[in-house]
Amino acid sequence: MRHVPAPNTQTAASLHAFAALLTDEGRQLLADLRDHDPAQELATATRLRRDHPAELVSAALGQARLRQRAVAKFGAEDAFRMFFTPNGVEQSTRKSVAEYRAARFAGLGIRSVADLCCGIGGDAIALARLGIRVLAVDRDPLTCEAARANAEALGLAELIEVRCADVAEIDTTGYDAVFVDPARRGGRGRIFDPEAYSPPLSWAVGAALKAPHAALKIAPGVPHEAVPDGAEAEWISDGGDVKEAVLWFGTAPGTRRATLLPGAHTLVGAGLPDPAVRPVGRYLYEPDGAVIRAHLVADVAERVAGGLIDETIAYVTSDRLVETPYAAAYEITDVMPFNLKKLKALLRERKVGVVTVKKRGSAVEPEELRKKLKLDGANSCTILLTRVAGAPTMLLGHPAHA
């Protein structure tokens, strides 16, 4: 852990440029650039520099690009009022996930949270919108300025205090909960070792244990053996994409859960043994990624009265069609050893012109296979490339709905 460094020349320049965006002139420029086409940036910059300082134009164009990128995470209504840094867009929590987590905090009766490593304030905003008081801490001066500007822009400044400091120096006494979102990216990309996070996971766990309640945001690929004994571990997906894992303290120690957004469907593990391997039945279930990461495939198998097609593959098969939010269901029409020639002949015979290719446990790349099939026809088909009892296999079928 390092003390917050004094701003260097580059940092000071960035802060000066950012401050210019908060002026009336800067805000008007950003409003005018809302629908800016990045492909026309050179022409736009040339035009704007006739009436505005070059530094302000550059800062506004950069911020406009960041806002456009942020729409996917924050929605247009918030994104075009907020302020971002490049790392802030990349590493901030998706709005839907932040809102879900804030609701969990509120459900625990939490009224104040120390948000350590707050970034540009995505989680602080979600908490404050539920009336929770937030101390938002980050050691990067520019990031703190963005977080402060966002609290102001969204009318939440009375509930969010932004403090530029090293999180190790923050006294969280008096707060109902601590939330820590360590940096999981470095100069070479994503960091997979929890002890290489900034701050390390062990430090974050120590901070969590000092509070009545806590949540630590971690990478979804965290090894289960790295989960502390006293923590509840939750894996969260949004729209089918696994976004993060969270370690909760002061809730249900030892619990494993998978939460699927939107809708906040939550599957809590029952500690079941691995399902038995069985022949492919009429239906195949593809568990959501959060279910797989949480090691809750057995819980899905129990719900659908199914078993595994292979002891190393997270596909569940059953003769029953059961509606469940935790897995996509397919009705299987054909089970075949992998053979490209036979597959092409079968699809041609059935006049299949559109295929969805999925794979799990197969070396075949879906896009390469699709190119080789040379499809022509009005019908559609789902092809699942996988292993069945250790053998490379093609499963053909289509989505099933109860």
mmCIF file of N, CA and C in Angstrom, residues 13-23 26 56 142 145:
data_model
loop_
_atom_site.group_PDB
_atom_site.id
_atom_site.type_symbol
_atom_site.label_atom_id
_atom_site.label_comp_id
_atom_site.label_asym_id
_atom_site.label_seq_id
_atom_site.Cartn_x
_atom_site.Cartn_y
_atom_site.Cartn_z
ATOM 1 N N ALA A 13 -1.982 18.477 -15.127
ATOM 2 C CA ALA A 13 -2.551 18.862 -16.422
ATOM 3 C C ALA A 13 -3.904 18.190 -16.637
ATOM 4 N N SER A 14 -4.002 16.920 -16.255
ATOM 5 C CA SER A 14 -5.264 16.183 -16.401
ATOM 6 C C SER A 14 -6.346 16.799 -15.526
ATOM 7 N N LEU A 15 -5.976 17.179 -14.315
ATOM 8 C CA LEU A 15 -6.942 17.795 -13.405
ATOM 9 C C LEU A 15 -7.398 19.151 -13.937
ATOM 10 N N HIS A 16 -6.470 19.888 -14.515
ATOM 11 C CA HIS A 16 -6.818 21.200 -15.079
ATOM 12 C C HIS A 16 -7.783 21.033 -16.255
ATOM 13 N N ALA A 17 -7.507 20.052 -17.118
ATOM 14 C CA ALA A 17 -8.379 19.805 -18.269
ATOM 15 C C ALA A 17 -9.750 19.335 -17.812
ATOM 16 N N PHE A 18 -9.765 18.485 -16.768
ATOM 17 C CA PHE A 18 -11.045 17.982 -16.264
ATOM 18 C C PHE A 18 -11.857 19.123 -15.656
ATOM 19 N N ALA A 19 -11.185 20.000 -14.910
ATOM 20 C CA ALA A 19 -11.881 21.128 -14.292
ATOM 21 C C ALA A 19 -12.540 22.004 -15.350
ATOM 22 N N ALA A 20 -11.902 22.118 -16.517
ATOM 23 C CA ALA A 20 -12.468 22.934 -17.594
ATOM 24 C C ALA A 20 -13.795 22.361 -18.085
ATOM 25 N N LEU A 21 -13.949 21.039 -18.012
ATOM 26 C CA LEU A 21 -15.199 20.400 -18.432
ATOM 27 C C LEU A 21 -16.357 20.757 -17.522
ATOM 28 N N LEU A 22 -16.057 21.140 -16.278
ATOM 29 C CA LEU A 22 -17.100 21.436 -15.303
ATOM 30 C C LEU A 22 -17.580 22.881 -15.382
ATOM 31 N N THR A 23 -16.924 23.697 -16.219
ATOM 32 C CA THR A 23 -17.364 25.076 -16.418
ATOM 33 C C THR A 23 -18.610 25.084 -17.302
ATOM 34 N N GLY A 26 -17.600 24.197 -20.762
ATOM 35 C CA GLY A 26 -17.306 22.778 -20.916
ATOM 36 C C GLY A 26 -18.559 21.928 -20.950
ATOM 37 N N LEU A 56 -9.559 22.529 -24.131
ATOM 38 C CA LEU A 56 -10.932 22.205 -23.757
ATOM 39 C C LEU A 56 -11.584 21.324 -24.816
ATOM 40 N N LEU A 142 -7.568 12.300 -10.067
ATOM 41 C CA LEU A 142 -8.492 12.514 -11.174
ATOM 42 C C LEU A 142 -9.748 11.660 -11.014
ATOM 43 N N GLU A 145 -11.991 13.300 -8.558
ATOM 44 C CA GLU A 145 -12.698 14.445 -9.133
ATOM 45 C C GLU A 145 -13.891 13.976 -9.962
#
